[in-house]
Amino acid sequence: MDPDRPGLLVVGASEVVTMAGGLRRGATQGDVDLVSGEDPIVAIWDGAIAAVGPLPEVQRRLAADGHDVASFAFLDAHGGTVTPGLIDPHTHLLFAGSREGEIALRQRGASYLEILGAGGGILSTVAATRAAGEEDLLAHGRRWLAEMLRRGVTTIEAKSGYGLDLPTELRLLRVADALGREGPIEILPTFLGLHAVPPEFSAEPDGTDRFVDAVTEQMLPAVAATGHARFSDVFCEQGVFSAAQSRRFLLAGAALGLAPRLHADELAPSGGAELAAEIGALSADHLAVPSSEGIDTLSRAADGPRPVVAVLLPATTLFLMADHHAPARTLVERGIPVAIGTDFNPGTSPTPNLPLVLSLAVLTLGLSPDEALAAATINAAHALGLGETHGSLEPGKTADLVVWDVPDRRQLPYWFGADLVRAVVKRGRVAWTSEASDRGGPERSPA
Ligand code: NIG
Ligand code: FE
């Protein structure tokens, strides 16, 4: 927002996808709520949505609220579609190094868990991240956040989990918190305390249990005391952390104010979906291979007061060259709210590109373009506990939106891999434009 001009009018759109109407699930997963026809407008005042609708209606509303429209700045959508800002509800934003060598290992038949078991995978990133300083992590974070922003992402979740010792975990969460304050992308940090068992514990026969004890009893209270983390997370997976170990850690985190979410049933059915429903987690993520009982429990939870959002990560199954993808159609048919995310990380999904994931959700999961868009906006907001303030263009909500260079939102997954963003608005401010260098921000109305 221009400090002199807290008002911004987004004009010239072909359509405005509001996503009004709350959490999507079942038959409503693909309801986008559209304003089209003559002159659909989004009016923003002081960082929040003031009005959305056809021009005359918006003018009336602004006048009733005492605003002088002549004082507003303009952002011309040039016939493009306008959607809420994209929300990435699952990223491992911060780490050091890269793991391109694992592609060849997998091509030769090694599995993800075999590479991890041999001390590679997550553990090689842990070694690199422990050696990285705060400045290195800040620079890395800024680089990848810039990639996300120019693809229309306005809010992300960001996990720790590549330290697995207290100093490094605290550093990762401090950096995530600092990058969020720096903006423009808003960041919700997650303490991924149980991601893998680090070498100083794994040498012992009962090393996994001793590590779970140390993380739950010592690290968790220290992390909670900093106030930097919003959520806790665990890699609940056969051969990594059991449902019982995950339950203990997540419940201890919840008691300290960290809302639980989890990596559930990514590689094998491991009781993750069941656990998510049992403890009322905000989300169960991956669900590439949930058990039928797991789907049943999520379906029952979806009818209750605390639905668990299924956060599906189709770039990960693609990048792992898996022969299966999450059963998205079944989840939708069973009334379970579906969101999508990148899972941005150096091992299983080195892509910051959420619009590409929108395409993958259509092409590999069988979601419709509108179902996928709801998954990356309003349902992703709900997966982060932000459903009341983010994820849709409704009066009073945070003014986060994207102007796209296509006239119809159904073209977003269609032009897959193309960069289609014209402009990104975060909290009412133009945060990025495709012509930033020559345009210099929002156009001014003649005052
Ligand atoms: O979501 N599976 C656990 N965590 C990440 C991968 C982390 C890594 O391989 O570095 C995931 O797939
Ligand atoms: Fe992940």
XYZ file of C-alpha atoms and ligand atoms in Angstrom:
460
model
C 0.000 0.000 0.000
C 1.216 3.439 -0.899
C 1.377 5.220 2.500
C -0.099 8.357 0.910
C -2.821 6.348 -0.767
C -4.169 3.477 1.302
C -6.763 2.797 -1.400
C -6.123 0.551 -4.418
C -8.601 -0.416 -7.140
C -7.899 -3.450 -9.270
C -9.640 -2.704 -12.559
C -9.815 -4.138 -16.067
C -10.108 -7.800 -15.009
C -11.904 -10.358 -17.185
C -13.110 -12.115 -14.019
C -12.445 -12.044 -10.301
C -12.292 -15.385 -8.515
C -13.337 -14.515 -4.959
C -13.273 -18.013 -3.368
C -15.828 -16.625 -0.915
C -17.781 -19.208 1.061
C -15.349 -20.945 3.411
C -13.679 -24.345 3.433
C -14.287 -26.424 0.307
C -14.970 -30.158 0.439
C -16.873 -32.782 -1.455
C -19.254 -31.255 -3.977
C -18.076 -27.721 -3.114
C -14.334 -28.451 -3.604
C -14.574 -26.849 -7.068
C -16.805 -23.855 -6.239
C -14.685 -20.808 -7.025
C -17.302 -18.007 -6.638
C -16.822 -15.720 -9.567
C -17.489 -12.066 -10.420
C -17.456 -11.692 -14.194
C -19.287 -9.699 -16.816
C -18.965 -5.901 -16.910
C -16.082 -4.391 -14.950
C -15.411 -6.697 -12.015
C -13.470 -4.661 -9.441
C -11.525 -5.385 -6.272
C -11.296 -2.403 -3.924
C -8.652 -2.409 -1.215
C -8.368 -0.067 1.740
C -5.518 -0.057 4.229
C -4.329 -3.588 3.470
C -7.748 -5.248 3.561
C -10.415 -6.027 0.978
C -13.036 -3.238 1.053
C -15.367 -4.463 -1.697
C -15.518 -6.916 -4.603
C -18.080 -6.848 -7.375
C -19.272 -5.037 -10.473
C -18.177 -1.386 -10.664
C -21.480 0.285 -9.672
C -21.832 -1.958 -6.626
C -18.244 -1.283 -5.509
C -18.713 2.471 -6.012
C -21.831 2.422 -3.824
C -20.109 0.419 -1.146
C -17.041 2.688 -1.089
C -19.209 5.805 -0.953
C -21.235 4.311 1.895
C -17.962 3.666 3.753
C -16.979 7.320 3.236
C -14.164 6.705 0.731
C -13.278 9.116 -2.056
C -12.592 6.857 -5.030
C -10.607 9.601 -6.758
C -7.904 9.190 -4.135
C -7.374 5.488 -4.933
C -4.427 4.192 -6.950
C -5.258 1.861 -9.864
C -3.870 -1.484 -10.870
C -4.940 -2.423 -14.398
C -5.436 -6.164 -14.898
C -5.387 -5.669 -18.711
C -8.082 -8.282 -19.256
C -6.484 -10.889 -16.986
C -8.119 -13.029 -14.336
C -7.725 -12.078 -10.652
C -7.525 -14.670 -7.885
C -6.698 -14.683 -4.193
C -2.960 -14.885 -3.503
C -1.721 -18.471 -3.627
C -0.920 -20.103 -0.291
C 1.693 -22.845 -0.003
C 0.785 -24.842 3.117
C 3.805 -27.189 3.061
C 7.391 -26.097 2.420
C 10.801 -26.919 3.824
C 12.012 -23.439 2.844
C 15.292 -23.382 4.765
C 18.214 -25.755 4.223
C 21.732 -25.733 2.826
C 23.137 -27.587 -0.165
C 21.421 -29.667 -2.821
C 20.918 -33.380 -3.550
C 20.827 -33.769 -7.339
C 22.928 -36.953 -7.040
C 19.966 -38.802 -5.543
C 18.123 -38.718 -8.870
C 20.678 -41.099 -10.392
C 20.581 -43.320 -7.285
C 16.803 -43.609 -7.622
C 17.094 -44.225 -11.371
C 19.325 -47.168 -10.474
C 16.667 -48.520 -8.138
C 17.585 -47.180 -4.677
C 14.564 -46.217 -2.618
C 14.169 -42.932 -0.737
C 14.398 -44.690 2.648
C 17.429 -46.758 1.572
C 19.280 -43.541 0.723
C 18.266 -42.106 4.116
C 19.279 -45.317 5.905
C 22.749 -45.090 4.361
C 23.206 -41.642 5.919
C 22.237 -39.695 2.793
C 18.915 -38.033 2.053
C 17.641 -35.826 4.864
C 20.801 -36.555 6.876
C 23.115 -35.122 4.225
C 21.052 -31.926 4.240
C 21.229 -31.909 8.052
C 25.048 -31.980 7.907
C 25.119 -29.102 5.408
C 22.522 -27.082 7.328
C 24.286 -27.462 10.684
C 27.349 -25.931 9.044
C 25.433 -23.009 7.530
C 25.362 -19.640 9.260
C 22.386 -17.404 9.760
C 23.412 -15.139 6.856
C 23.683 -18.130 4.483
C 20.206 -19.263 5.458
C 18.785 -15.766 5.086
C 20.281 -15.460 1.582
C 18.980 -18.908 0.606
C 15.522 -18.053 1.960
C 15.374 -14.738 0.088
C 16.357 -16.424 -3.168
C 13.584 -19.020 -3.045
C 10.963 -16.664 -1.619
C 11.573 -14.404 -4.642
C 10.880 -17.411 -6.903
C 7.645 -18.059 -5.038
C 6.484 -14.440 -5.039
C 6.807 -13.997 -8.785
C 4.606 -17.064 -9.203
C 1.786 -15.603 -7.185
C 2.485 -16.982 -3.708
C 1.662 -14.574 -0.871
C 1.738 -16.844 2.229
C 3.695 -20.000 3.034
C 4.299 -22.448 5.817
C 8.027 -23.134 6.410
C 9.371 -26.115 8.334
C 12.579 -26.517 10.258
C 13.785 -30.102 10.527
C 17.250 -29.911 8.966
C 18.985 -29.160 12.266
C 17.778 -31.907 14.567
C 19.845 -30.308 17.309
C 18.617 -27.410 19.384
C 20.949 -24.627 18.157
C 20.301 -25.368 14.465
C 16.549 -25.839 14.884
C 16.343 -22.523 16.747
C 18.411 -20.861 13.999
C 16.112 -22.194 11.256
C 12.987 -20.999 13.077
C 14.535 -17.600 13.872
C 15.454 -17.126 10.192
C 11.989 -18.205 9.024
C 10.404 -15.755 11.437
C 12.763 -12.947 10.344
C 12.107 -13.552 6.640
C 8.380 -13.389 7.275
C 8.751 -10.066 9.041
C 10.880 -8.815 6.161
C 8.124 -9.745 3.690
C 6.410 -9.445 1.398
C 5.608 -13.167 1.680
C 4.044 -14.018 5.024
C 5.659 -17.042 6.676
C 4.229 -19.415 9.286
C 7.107 -21.420 10.773
C 6.743 -25.055 11.833
C 8.974 -26.981 14.235
C 9.577 -30.250 12.378
C 11.254 -31.784 15.409
C 11.000 -35.400 14.296
C 12.222 -35.450 10.685
C 14.952 -38.130 10.944
C 17.162 -39.567 13.671
C 20.511 -37.736 13.618
C 23.810 -39.688 13.718
C 24.591 -38.844 17.353
C 21.479 -40.879 18.323
C 21.140 -43.450 15.530
C 24.317 -45.313 16.562
C 22.556 -46.492 19.761
C 20.143 -49.468 19.679
C 17.358 -47.425 21.317
C 18.468 -44.243 19.560
C 15.100 -43.404 18.003
C 13.319 -43.514 21.372
C 16.064 -41.503 23.041
C 15.867 -38.906 20.278
C 12.065 -38.696 20.629
C 12.589 -38.183 24.389
C 15.163 -35.443 23.824
C 13.087 -33.606 21.237
C 9.865 -33.861 23.251
C 11.278 -33.083 26.682
C 14.072 -30.630 25.902
C 13.830 -29.138 22.413
C 10.075 -28.616 22.299
C 9.839 -26.399 25.412
C 12.854 -24.365 24.265
C 11.349 -23.889 20.798
C 7.931 -22.975 22.200
C 9.538 -20.410 24.503
C 10.945 -18.429 21.523
C 7.477 -17.880 20.074
C 8.884 -18.362 16.564
C 7.020 -21.553 15.648
C 3.263 -21.841 15.059
C 3.016 -25.565 14.385
C 4.734 -28.860 15.107
C 5.286 -31.609 12.542
C 6.691 -35.132 12.310
C 7.673 -37.551 9.533
C 5.253 -40.288 10.669
C 6.288 -43.148 8.425
C 7.047 -46.870 8.709
C 10.772 -47.126 9.436
C 11.105 -43.474 10.501
C 8.810 -42.381 13.389
C 5.888 -44.540 14.511
C 2.368 -43.253 15.115
C 2.940 -43.710 18.879
C 6.141 -41.626 18.822
C 4.452 -39.032 16.615
C 1.413 -38.830 18.898
C 3.556 -38.220 21.968
C 5.544 -35.408 20.330
C 2.556 -33.709 18.678
C 0.421 -33.766 21.843
C 3.299 -32.334 23.886
C 3.635 -29.588 21.255
C -0.109 -28.881 21.322
C 0.072 -28.467 25.117
C 2.714 -25.776 24.512
C 0.600 -23.968 21.920
C 2.005 -25.506 18.705
C -0.851 -26.752 16.532
C -0.090 -30.210 15.112
C 0.250 -31.204 11.450
C 2.063 -34.218 10.046
C 3.764 -35.993 7.168
C 1.319 -38.879 6.886
C 1.423 -42.031 4.767
C 3.895 -40.655 2.226
C 5.625 -43.941 1.330
C 3.567 -46.638 3.075
C 0.345 -46.702 5.105
C 1.701 -45.845 8.567
C -1.274 -44.737 10.659
C -0.658 -41.067 9.900
C -4.131 -40.255 8.594
C -5.700 -41.986 11.606
C -3.436 -40.088 13.998
C -4.205 -36.742 12.346
C -7.945 -37.300 12.818
C -7.517 -38.616 16.365
C -5.575 -35.605 17.628
C -7.407 -32.987 15.540
C -4.351 -31.983 13.485
C -4.819 -28.997 11.166
C -3.617 -31.088 8.254
C -2.464 -34.529 7.183
C 0.099 -34.063 4.449
C 1.139 -36.284 1.501
C -1.441 -39.115 1.957
C 0.040 -40.771 -1.112
C -0.833 -44.196 0.313
C -3.336 -43.841 3.178
C -5.086 -46.971 4.454
C -8.828 -47.322 3.920
C -9.260 -46.921 7.714
C -7.246 -43.705 7.464
C -9.563 -42.382 4.774
C -12.591 -43.409 6.856
C -11.326 -41.507 9.918
C -10.549 -38.383 7.876
C -13.988 -38.594 6.309
C -15.657 -38.798 9.734
C -13.517 -35.896 10.994
C -14.594 -33.831 7.966
C -18.182 -33.983 9.226
C -17.183 -32.858 12.712
C -16.140 -29.529 14.180
C -12.416 -29.990 13.399
C -11.952 -31.200 9.851
C -8.389 -32.221 8.982
C -7.274 -30.752 5.658
C -5.581 -33.269 3.340
C -2.549 -31.412 1.961
C -1.556 -33.232 -1.228
C 1.913 -32.816 -2.715
C 1.912 -34.130 -6.288
C 5.347 -32.717 -7.176
C 6.827 -35.066 -4.581
C 5.356 -38.265 -6.008
C 6.427 -37.107 -9.478
C 9.975 -36.291 -8.351
C 10.287 -39.593 -6.439
C 9.219 -41.326 -9.676
C 6.501 -43.086 -7.690
C 4.060 -45.278 -9.566
C 1.138 -43.975 -7.522
C -0.281 -40.591 -6.534
C -2.506 -39.540 -3.649
C -6.105 -40.794 -4.104
C -7.415 -37.262 -4.500
C -10.711 -38.203 -6.164
C -11.530 -40.598 -3.345
C -10.688 -37.948 -0.749
C -12.971 -35.421 -2.465
C -15.745 -37.989 -2.884
C -15.486 -38.833 0.824
C -15.984 -35.167 1.714
C -12.413 -34.539 2.913
C -11.173 -30.972 2.254
C -8.190 -31.035 -0.104
C -5.345 -28.497 -0.298
C -2.148 -28.670 -2.356
C 1.411 -27.496 -1.741
C 4.889 -27.691 -3.248
C 6.670 -29.543 -0.393
C 9.649 -27.411 -1.552
C 12.717 -29.290 -0.222
C 16.096 -30.501 -1.529
C 15.258 -34.227 -1.551
C 11.787 -34.973 -2.815
C 10.505 -31.747 -4.365
C 13.024 -29.075 -5.292
C 10.425 -26.805 -6.861
C 9.181 -23.472 -5.500
C 6.548 -23.361 -8.262
C 3.002 -23.633 -6.856
C 1.322 -22.881 -10.227
C 3.198 -25.893 -11.623
C 1.787 -27.945 -8.745
C -1.659 -26.673 -9.757
C -1.046 -28.304 -13.147
C 0.200 -31.519 -11.522
C -2.879 -31.620 -9.292
C -4.996 -31.648 -12.436
C -2.783 -33.932 -14.522
C -1.737 -36.513 -11.919
C -4.359 -36.275 -9.153
C -7.433 -35.772 -11.297
C -8.619 -32.560 -9.670
C -10.497 -30.143 -11.893
C -8.812 -26.757 -12.471
C -11.299 -25.107 -10.105
C -10.848 -27.798 -7.433
C -7.094 -27.322 -7.653
C -7.399 -23.529 -7.370
C -9.555 -23.852 -4.248
C -6.932 -26.270 -2.915
C -4.164 -23.664 -3.354
C -6.128 -20.753 -1.867
C -9.009 -21.080 0.599
C -8.306 -24.693 1.623
C -4.582 -23.988 1.977
C -5.529 -21.078 4.247
C -7.637 -23.422 6.379
C -4.765 -25.918 6.525
C -2.760 -23.132 8.202
C -5.559 -22.038 10.526
C -5.924 -18.838 8.471
C -9.319 -19.518 6.965
C -10.959 -16.486 8.571
C -8.403 -13.971 7.290
C -6.754 -15.374 4.146
C -7.477 -17.391 1.031
C -10.428 -15.490 -0.424
C -11.320 -12.002 -1.613
C -14.046 -10.963 0.846
C -14.542 -7.641 2.626
C -12.387 -7.440 5.748
C -9.924 -10.129 4.720
C -6.241 -9.519 4.038
C -5.810 -8.005 0.565
C -3.612 -10.680 -1.011
C -4.266 -11.259 -4.702
C -2.754 -12.159 -8.041
C -3.410 -10.627 -11.458
C -2.738 -13.276 -14.108
C -1.908 -12.866 -17.775
C -4.738 -15.168 -18.871
C -8.421 -14.282 -19.200
C -9.813 -17.421 -17.549
C -8.583 -19.057 -14.318
C -9.037 -22.495 -15.900
C -6.019 -21.658 -18.083
C -3.727 -21.514 -15.028
C -3.049 -25.278 -14.915
C -3.326 -25.521 -18.698
C -0.235 -23.464 -19.661
C 1.850 -25.673 -17.412
C 5.325 -24.492 -16.571
C 4.679 -21.003 -18.004
C 5.082 -17.913 -15.842
C 1.651 -16.299 -16.029
C 1.731 -13.730 -13.238
C 1.226 -10.076 -14.148
C 1.133 -8.625 -10.628
C 1.056 -9.746 -7.003
C -0.595 -7.720 -4.239
C 0.269 -8.530 -0.607
C -1.595 -6.791 2.236
C -2.879 -4.217 -0.246
C 0.529 -3.352 -1.637
C 1.785 -4.178 -5.130
C 4.607 -6.530 -4.155
C 5.685 -7.690 -7.621
C 4.848 -6.932 -11.252
C 6.086 -8.496 -14.461
C 6.999 -5.016 -15.669
C 8.298 -3.689 -12.346
C 11.366 -2.081 -13.863
C 9.519 0.034 -16.406
C 6.177 0.444 -14.689
C 7.320 1.266 -11.154
C 4.304 0.106 -9.217
C 0.597 0.775 -9.455
C -0.744 3.250 -11.952
C -2.137 6.440 -10.481
C -5.581 7.762 -11.072
C -5.631 11.430 -12.017
C -6.082 12.932 -8.554
O 8.029 -34.051 2.664
N 9.586 -36.970 3.943
C 9.966 -36.124 4.710
N 10.248 -34.855 4.409
C 10.292 -34.314 3.090
C 11.540 -34.658 2.364
C 12.759 -34.126 3.018
C 14.028 -34.446 2.293
O 14.144 -35.442 1.577
O 14.960 -33.640 2.498
C 9.044 -34.628 2.324
O 9.044 -35.425 1.374
Fe 7.485 -32.329 3.481
